[in-house]
Structure formats: structure tokens, C-alpha cells
């Protein structure tokens, strides 16, 4: 590229910025406000929102799905393999962050959707998820990639019938939650997807799709998703993993229960240490490596937090993650061969029941008794 053109492109990036949409394609502020799980009291019970329904003596199972981009193929494999054993429970609560949010609905509805889950992660290529922008597109949209392909994939999955099925499960007392990050106030937002599905609002499908796209909108890679929560300007939502690698709250388990189980699937490794290869010395490599390590630490701490909360509630803790000896590809690689490999690893863990009862590498005083 000629120096003059390079300078022009640089000035364009520096002087241009993405603008907040004045009017979103659709607006459902009342529905959005209703779907946000409000602040909780000191016991973790949400204010004004009904917690999951429990029956005395009944087994209660909670499934937590982490982010991880294309590494979600691992979690999909765990669920499919688990179904093949015939021991996978019907989950009373399912939560998802980022790629975990995309698979959460299918996991919530049960093994009958395993084929869809496998297809989404085994037969998907990078072009089916994202499209790289040019320099002008980057400047206007504040993102390297166009998430149009991802939104089309979500639209194909999230249909009226799918939401009707989610609504039926919600009426039966089961709960499905998805997390996004509200960049306006820095709050990790919890969305009750069953309340959206159960609504008669004509915009329920669009809002449901919007939240899933927002939870997977990695800042810088994808542009934020704007969601109308009031009559004012829409709020900016991005990847839920920025604030919480796993979505878990006290009201999702009952300390009085005698048969409570929390199942955590981490789409990637559970470790402070990432790629041992030397980092590049340019700014992009250093920034990228630093961000990756920061997110890895957030994930590790989130796993420990869930473990502590689960054991303090007297519930059984179960953890599945990509083993240390396996190669962990980039979350945005979406290479079919790699995703098939990750799926096979996950399926092997699912079929063999290799669940850990504590996170790896925790120190003596981090370990809970019992």
C-alpha cells in the first residue's frame, strides 16, 4: 500500500467512529425490562422475579455453559455424548454466556435437539459466523468482523416453534438464563429467556435473537448490539464473558435441597497458563495476548466461584473442561477439522462420565470440605 493511502486510511480510522443508532430496527422496551432479572437481596433472591420452581424431594439439576467461540464444539460434544449414555438429566436451570448462550436453548430443550447442536458446531465454518470488514467498515462499525452471518445462523435456529417449546418448559417451572454485558453501566445483565418466549409481544422472537447475538458480540471483533430498554436511546450490549465467564446466582440452587447438582461445562481449558509459545513483539500481538490472558484469569476465577457457591449450598459439583494435554485453538478460528476434534474430545468425556468434583490447581484453603 502506498504511504499516502496508508496515511489516509489511518486518519479515517482515527477520525471516524461508529454512531449509536437513533432508532433500532424494532423496539420492545417493555418486554426487555420484563426479561431482565432484577437486582437480588442479600440471600441472592431476585427482586420481583420468580425463582425456579422446586418440588420437595425432587432432584434439581443446573447446567452452566461458558463462552469460548469455536471451542463451543467441546461443550456440544459433552452434551451429545452424555445423551448417548441415557443418564443426562432434564435440567431445571440452564445458563449460557457467549457461545454458551447460543447452545443453551438447545441444551435446555433436551436431547431431541442434539442433532441441531452437533450440526451447529461440527459443520460450521468461519464464513458462516463472521465476515471480515474492510478499513472503511471497521471505522464505521467499530469492529473487525460483520456479524451478519452469525445473526442469520441465529435466525435459522430461533423460530416461533422453538420459543413455544421454551415457553412450555418455563411454564413448567424450569428456567433459561443468558448473560450479556451492558457497556453503559458496566453491569453483567441476566436475561430470563423463558419470560421472553412466554410473552405475547410480537417482538419476542426478534428480542430473543438480539440477546443471543449480544452475548456473543466480542468487543472489537463484533459491533455492539443495541437493545431498547426504555423510551430513550437504546443501550449497548456486548459479550457476557467480559463480566462473567459463567452465569450462576444463589437463587439457582436451594441450600435446603438434598439432591442438588450443578454441572459446569467450560469450553476451553481451566488454567492460568495459556499458549506457551513466545508472544510477538508488535503492539497487536502484545495487546491480543494480554487480553487473552486477562479473560483466561476471569474464566479461572469464575470456575472457582461456582465451586465455592455450589459447595456452600450443599450441592454436588461437577466440572468438564478441555484437558491440559489437548491443543486449544483460537476461539475465532472456526476451522472445521479442529471443531470436529474438540467435539470428539467432549463426546468422549460425556460418554465416559469424566466429571471433576473440584477445579484443577486450587490451593489447600480454596478447597471446600466434604
Coordinates of C-alpha atoms in Angstrom, one line a residue:
X1 CA 0.0 0.0 0.0
X2 CA 1.4 3.5 -0.9
X3 CA 2.3 5.7 2.0
X4 CA -0.3 8.3 1.1
X5 CA -3.0 5.7 1.1
X6 CA -1.8 4.3 4.4
X7 CA -2.0 7.7 5.9
X8 CA -5.4 8.3 4.6
X9 CA -6.7 5.0 6.0
X10 CA -5.1 5.8 9.4
X11 CA -6.7 9.2 9.5
X12 CA -10.1 7.7 8.5
X13 CA -9.9 5.2 11.4
X14 CA -8.8 7.9 13.9
X15 CA -11.4 10.5 12.9
X16 CA -14.3 8.2 12.2
X17 CA -16.4 6.4 14.8
X18 CA -19.4 4.3 15.0
X19 CA -22.6 6.1 16.0
X20 CA -25.4 5.0 18.3
X21 CA -28.5 4.1 16.2
X22 CA -31.2 6.7 16.7
X23 CA -33.9 4.2 16.0
X24 CA -33.3 0.4 16.1
X25 CA -34.9 -1.9 13.6
X26 CA -37.5 -2.7 16.2
X27 CA -38.1 -1.7 19.8
X28 CA -39.7 -3.6 22.6
X29 CA -38.6 -1.8 25.8
X30 CA -41.4 -3.1 28.0
X31 CA -40.5 -6.7 27.0
X32 CA -36.8 -6.1 27.6
X33 CA -37.4 -4.6 31.0
X34 CA -39.6 -7.5 32.0
X35 CA -37.0 -10.0 30.9
X36 CA -34.1 -8.6 32.8
X37 CA -33.7 -10.4 36.1
X38 CA -33.5 -7.5 38.7
X39 CA -31.1 -7.0 41.5
X40 CA -31.1 -9.6 44.2
X41 CA -31.4 -9.4 48.0
X42 CA -28.7 -10.5 50.5
X43 CA -29.7 -14.1 50.0
X44 CA -29.4 -13.9 46.2
X45 CA -33.1 -14.0 45.6
X46 CA -34.1 -11.8 42.6
X47 CA -36.4 -8.9 43.5
X48 CA -39.7 -9.1 41.7
X49 CA -38.7 -12.1 39.6
X50 CA -40.0 -15.7 40.4
X51 CA -37.1 -18.1 41.1
X52 CA -37.1 -21.6 39.6
X53 CA -39.9 -23.8 40.8
X54 CA -38.9 -26.7 43.1
X55 CA -40.7 -29.7 44.4
X56 CA -39.8 -31.1 47.8
X57 CA -37.6 -34.2 47.5
X58 CA -37.2 -33.8 43.7
X59 CA -33.8 -33.9 42.1
X60 CA -32.7 -30.4 40.9
X61 CA -30.1 -30.0 38.1
X62 CA -28.4 -26.8 37.0
X63 CA -26.2 -26.6 33.8
X64 CA -23.8 -23.7 33.3
X65 CA -22.2 -23.2 29.8
X66 CA -19.2 -20.9 29.4
X67 CA -18.1 -18.8 26.4
X68 CA -15.3 -19.9 24.1
X69 CA -16.3 -19.2 20.5
X70 CA -15.5 -22.1 18.2
X71 CA -14.4 -24.0 21.3
X72 CA -18.1 -24.5 22.0
X73 CA -17.7 -27.6 19.9
X74 CA -16.2 -29.2 23.0
X75 CA -19.3 -28.5 25.1
X76 CA -21.6 -29.6 22.3
X77 CA -19.7 -32.9 22.3
X78 CA -20.0 -33.3 26.1
X79 CA -23.8 -32.9 25.9
X80 CA -24.2 -35.2 22.9
X81 CA -22.0 -37.9 24.5
X82 CA -23.9 -37.5 27.8
X83 CA -27.2 -38.1 26.0
X84 CA -25.9 -41.3 24.4
X85 CA -25.4 -42.8 27.9
X86 CA -29.1 -42.2 28.7
X87 CA -28.1 -40.6 32.0
X88 CA -28.4 -36.9 31.0
X89 CA -31.0 -35.3 33.3
X90 CA -33.6 -32.8 32.3
X91 CA -32.1 -29.6 33.5
X92 CA -34.2 -27.4 35.8
X93 CA -31.9 -24.4 35.1
X94 CA -29.6 -23.7 32.2
X95 CA -27.4 -20.6 31.8
X96 CA -25.2 -19.6 29.0
X97 CA -22.5 -16.9 28.2
X98 CA -21.3 -16.0 24.7
X99 CA -21.1 -19.3 22.7
X100 CA -22.7 -21.0 25.7
X101 CA -25.7 -18.7 25.2
X102 CA -26.0 -20.0 21.7
X103 CA -26.1 -23.6 22.8
X104 CA -28.1 -23.0 26.0
X105 CA -31.5 -23.1 24.4
X106 CA -30.8 -26.4 22.6
X107 CA -29.4 -27.9 25.8
X108 CA -32.4 -26.6 27.7
X109 CA -34.9 -28.3 25.4
X110 CA -33.1 -31.6 25.7
X111 CA -31.5 -34.5 23.7
X112 CA -34.1 -34.1 21.0
X113 CA -32.1 -31.1 19.8
X114 CA -28.7 -32.8 19.9
X115 CA -28.5 -33.1 16.1
X116 CA -29.0 -29.4 15.8
X117 CA -26.4 -28.8 18.5
X118 CA -23.8 -31.1 16.7
X119 CA -24.6 -29.5 13.3
X120 CA -24.1 -26.0 14.6
X121 CA -20.6 -26.8 15.9
X122 CA -19.3 -29.6 13.6
X123 CA -20.5 -28.3 10.3
X124 CA -19.9 -24.6 10.8
X125 CA -17.1 -22.7 9.1
X126 CA -15.7 -19.2 9.8
X127 CA -17.6 -17.7 6.9
X128 CA -20.9 -19.0 8.4
X129 CA -20.2 -16.9 11.5
X130 CA -18.4 -13.8 10.5
X131 CA -17.2 -11.7 7.6
X132 CA -14.1 -9.6 7.7
X133 CA -14.7 -5.9 7.2
X134 CA -12.6 -3.5 5.2
X135 CA -10.9 -0.4 6.7
X136 CA -14.0 1.7 6.0
X137 CA -16.3 -0.9 7.5
X138 CA -14.1 -1.1 10.6
X139 CA -14.1 2.7 11.1
X140 CA -17.9 2.9 10.7
X141 CA -18.8 -0.1 12.8
X142 CA -16.0 -0.2 15.4
X143 CA -15.5 -3.9 14.7
X144 CA -13.2 -6.1 12.6
X145 CA -16.0 -8.5 11.5
X146 CA -19.5 -8.2 10.3
X147 CA -21.8 -10.4 12.5
X148 CA -24.4 -10.7 9.8
X149 CA -23.6 -14.4 9.1
X150 CA -23.9 -15.1 12.9
X151 CA -27.3 -13.4 13.0
X152 CA -28.6 -15.4 10.1
X153 CA -27.5 -18.6 11.8
X154 CA -29.3 -17.5 15.0
X155 CA -32.4 -16.6 13.0
X156 CA -32.5 -20.0 11.4
X157 CA -32.3 -21.6 14.8
X158 CA -34.6 -19.3 16.8
X159 CA -38.1 -19.8 15.4
X160 CA -41.6 -19.3 16.7
X161 CA -41.9 -23.0 17.4
X162 CA -38.6 -23.1 19.3
X163 CA -39.8 -20.2 21.5
X164 CA -43.1 -22.0 22.1
X165 CA -41.1 -25.0 23.3
X166 CA -39.1 -22.8 25.7
X167 CA -42.3 -21.2 26.9
X168 CA -43.8 -24.5 27.7
X169 CA -40.7 -25.5 29.8
X170 CA -40.8 -22.1 31.5
X171 CA -44.5 -22.6 32.5
X172 CA -43.5 -26.0 34.0
X173 CA -41.1 -24.1 36.3
X174 CA -37.8 -24.6 34.5
X175 CA -35.6 -21.6 33.8
X176 CA -33.2 -20.5 31.0
X177 CA -30.9 -17.5 31.6
X178 CA -28.4 -15.8 29.3
X179 CA -25.9 -13.1 30.2
X180 CA -24.7 -10.0 28.3
X181 CA -22.6 -7.1 29.4
X182 CA -24.3 -3.6 29.4
X183 CA -21.5 -1.3 28.5
X184 CA -23.5 1.8 29.5
X185 CA -23.2 0.9 33.2
X186 CA -20.8 -2.0 33.3
X187 CA -23.4 -4.4 34.6
X188 CA -23.5 -8.1 33.8
X189 CA -27.1 -8.4 32.7
X190 CA -29.1 -11.5 33.3
X191 CA -32.0 -12.2 30.9
X192 CA -34.8 -14.7 31.6
X193 CA -35.2 -16.1 28.2
X194 CA -38.3 -18.1 29.2
X195 CA -40.1 -14.9 30.1
X196 CA -39.4 -13.6 26.6
X197 CA -40.5 -16.8 25.0
X198 CA -43.7 -16.8 27.1
X199 CA -44.7 -13.3 26.1
X200 CA -47.4 -12.4 23.7
X201 CA -45.4 -9.4 22.4
X202 CA -45.0 -9.7 18.6
X203 CA -41.3 -8.8 19.0
X204 CA -40.4 -11.7 21.2
X205 CA -38.5 -13.6 18.5
X206 CA -36.5 -10.6 17.5
X207 CA -35.6 -9.7 21.1
X208 CA -34.6 -13.3 21.8
X209 CA -32.3 -13.3 18.8
X210 CA -30.9 -9.9 19.7
X211 CA -29.9 -11.1 23.1
X212 CA -28.1 -14.2 21.8
X213 CA -26.2 -12.0 19.3
X214 CA -25.3 -9.6 22.0
X215 CA -24.0 -12.3 24.3
X216 CA -21.6 -13.4 21.6
X217 CA -20.5 -9.9 20.5
X218 CA -16.9 -9.9 21.4
X219 CA -15.9 -6.1 21.6
X220 CA -13.6 -5.1 18.7
X221 CA -14.4 -8.3 16.7
X222 CA -18.2 -7.6 16.5
X223 CA -20.1 -4.4 16.9
X224 CA -22.3 -4.0 20.0
X225 CA -25.9 -4.9 19.9
X226 CA -28.3 -2.0 20.8
X227 CA -31.3 -3.0 22.9
X228 CA -34.2 -0.7 23.7
X229 CA -34.9 -0.9 27.5
X230 CA -36.7 2.5 27.8
X231 CA -38.2 5.2 25.6
X232 CA -34.7 6.8 25.4
X233 CA -31.7 5.8 23.4
X234 CA -31.0 2.0 23.2
X235 CA -28.4 0.6 25.4
X236 CA -25.2 -1.1 24.2
X237 CA -24.7 -4.8 25.0
X238 CA -21.7 -7.0 24.3
X239 CA -20.2 -10.4 25.2
X240 CA -21.4 -11.6 28.6
X241 CA -17.9 -13.1 29.2
X242 CA -16.5 -9.6 29.8
X243 CA -18.0 -9.6 33.3
X244 CA -18.7 -13.2 34.0
X245 CA -17.3 -16.3 32.4
X246 CA -20.1 -18.4 33.9
X247 CA -23.6 -17.2 34.9
X248 CA -24.5 -18.5 38.3
X249 CA -26.6 -16.9 41.1
X250 CA -27.6 -18.1 44.5
X251 CA -31.3 -18.4 43.6
X252 CA -30.5 -21.1 41.1
X253 CA -29.9 -23.7 43.9
X254 CA -31.6 -24.3 47.2
X255 CA -29.4 -24.9 50.3
X256 CA -32.3 -26.9 51.8
X257 CA -32.3 -29.4 49.0
X258 CA -30.8 -32.8 49.4
X259 CA -30.4 -33.7 45.8
X260 CA -29.0 -30.6 44.1
X261 CA -26.4 -30.9 41.3
X262 CA -24.5 -28.1 39.5
X263 CA -22.9 -29.2 36.2
X264 CA -20.4 -26.8 34.7
X265 CA -19.0 -27.1 31.1
X266 CA -16.1 -24.9 30.3
X267 CA -15.4 -24.5 26.6
X268 CA -11.7 -24.5 26.8
X269 CA -9.0 -25.1 29.5
X270 CA -9.2 -24.2 33.1
X271 CA -5.8 -22.8 33.7
X272 CA -3.8 -19.6 34.5
X273 CA -1.3 -20.6 31.8
X274 CA -2.2 -20.2 28.1
X275 CA -0.2 -20.8 25.0
X276 CA 3.5 -21.3 25.9
X277 CA 4.8 -20.1 22.6
X278 CA 6.6 -16.8 22.6
X279 CA 4.5 -13.7 22.0
X280 CA 5.0 -11.4 19.1
X281 CA 6.7 -8.1 19.8
X282 CA 4.3 -5.8 17.8
X283 CA 1.6 -3.9 19.5
X284 CA -1.2 -6.1 18.1
X285 CA 0.4 -9.3 19.4
X286 CA 1.1 -7.8 22.8
X287 CA -2.4 -6.4 23.2
X288 CA -4.1 -9.6 21.9
X289 CA -2.0 -11.8 24.2
X290 CA -2.7 -9.6 27.2
X291 CA -6.5 -9.6 26.6
X292 CA -6.5 -13.4 26.2
X293 CA -4.6 -13.9 29.5
X294 CA -7.0 -11.5 31.3
X295 CA -10.0 -13.4 30.0
X296 CA -8.4 -16.7 31.0
X297 CA -8.0 -15.4 34.5
X298 CA -11.6 -14.3 34.6
X299 CA -12.6 -17.7 33.5
X300 CA -10.5 -19.5 36.1
X301 CA -11.8 -17.3 38.9
X302 CA -15.4 -17.8 37.7
X303 CA -14.9 -21.6 37.9
X304 CA -13.6 -21.3 41.5
X305 CA -16.5 -19.0 42.4
X306 CA -19.1 -21.5 41.1
X307 CA -17.3 -24.3 43.0
X308 CA -17.4 -22.4 46.3
X309 CA -21.1 -21.3 45.9
X310 CA -22.1 -24.8 45.0
X311 CA -20.4 -26.5 47.9
X312 CA -21.6 -23.8 50.3
X313 CA -25.2 -24.6 49.2
X314 CA -24.6 -28.3 49.9
X315 CA -25.0 -29.2 46.3
X316 CA -22.9 -31.6 44.3
X317 CA -20.3 -30.0 42.0
X318 CA -19.4 -31.4 38.5
X319 CA -17.0 -29.9 36.1
X320 CA -15.9 -30.7 32.5
X321 CA -13.2 -28.8 30.6
X322 CA -10.7 -29.3 27.8
X323 CA -7.9 -31.4 29.2
X324 CA -4.5 -29.8 29.7
X325 CA -2.7 -32.1 27.2
X326 CA -5.0 -31.1 24.4
X327 CA -4.3 -28.2 22.0
X328 CA -6.6 -25.2 22.5
X329 CA -7.1 -23.4 19.2
X330 CA -8.1 -19.7 18.9
X331 CA -11.8 -19.1 19.8
X332 CA -12.3 -17.4 16.5
X333 CA -10.6 -19.9 14.2
X334 CA -13.8 -21.9 13.4
X335 CA -11.7 -24.5 11.5
X336 CA -14.0 -27.5 10.8
X337 CA -11.2 -30.1 11.4
X338 CA -10.4 -28.5 14.8
X339 CA -14.0 -28.2 15.8
X340 CA -14.6 -31.9 14.9
X341 CA -11.6 -32.8 17.1
X342 CA -12.9 -30.7 20.0
X343 CA -16.4 -32.3 19.6
X344 CA -14.9 -35.8 19.7
X345 CA -12.9 -35.0 22.9
X346 CA -16.1 -33.6 24.5
X347 CA -18.2 -36.6 23.4
X348 CA -15.6 -38.9 24.9
X349 CA -15.9 -37.1 28.3
X350 CA -19.7 -37.1 28.1
X351 CA -19.9 -40.8 27.4
X352 CA -17.4 -41.8 30.0
X353 CA -18.8 -39.5 32.7
X354 CA -15.4 -38.0 33.4
X355 CA -16.7 -35.1 35.5
X356 CA -14.3 -33.5 38.1
X357 CA -15.6 -32.8 41.6
X358 CA -13.3 -29.8 42.1
X359 CA -11.5 -27.3 39.8
X360 CA -7.9 -28.1 39.0
X361 CA -4.9 -26.4 40.7
X362 CA -6.9 -25.0 43.6
X363 CA -4.9 -24.3 46.7
X364 CA -5.4 -26.1 50.1
X365 CA -7.5 -23.3 51.6
X366 CA -9.6 -22.9 48.5
X367 CA -10.8 -26.5 48.6
X368 CA -14.2 -27.0 50.3
X369 CA -14.6 -29.7 52.9
X370 CA -16.6 -32.8 52.3

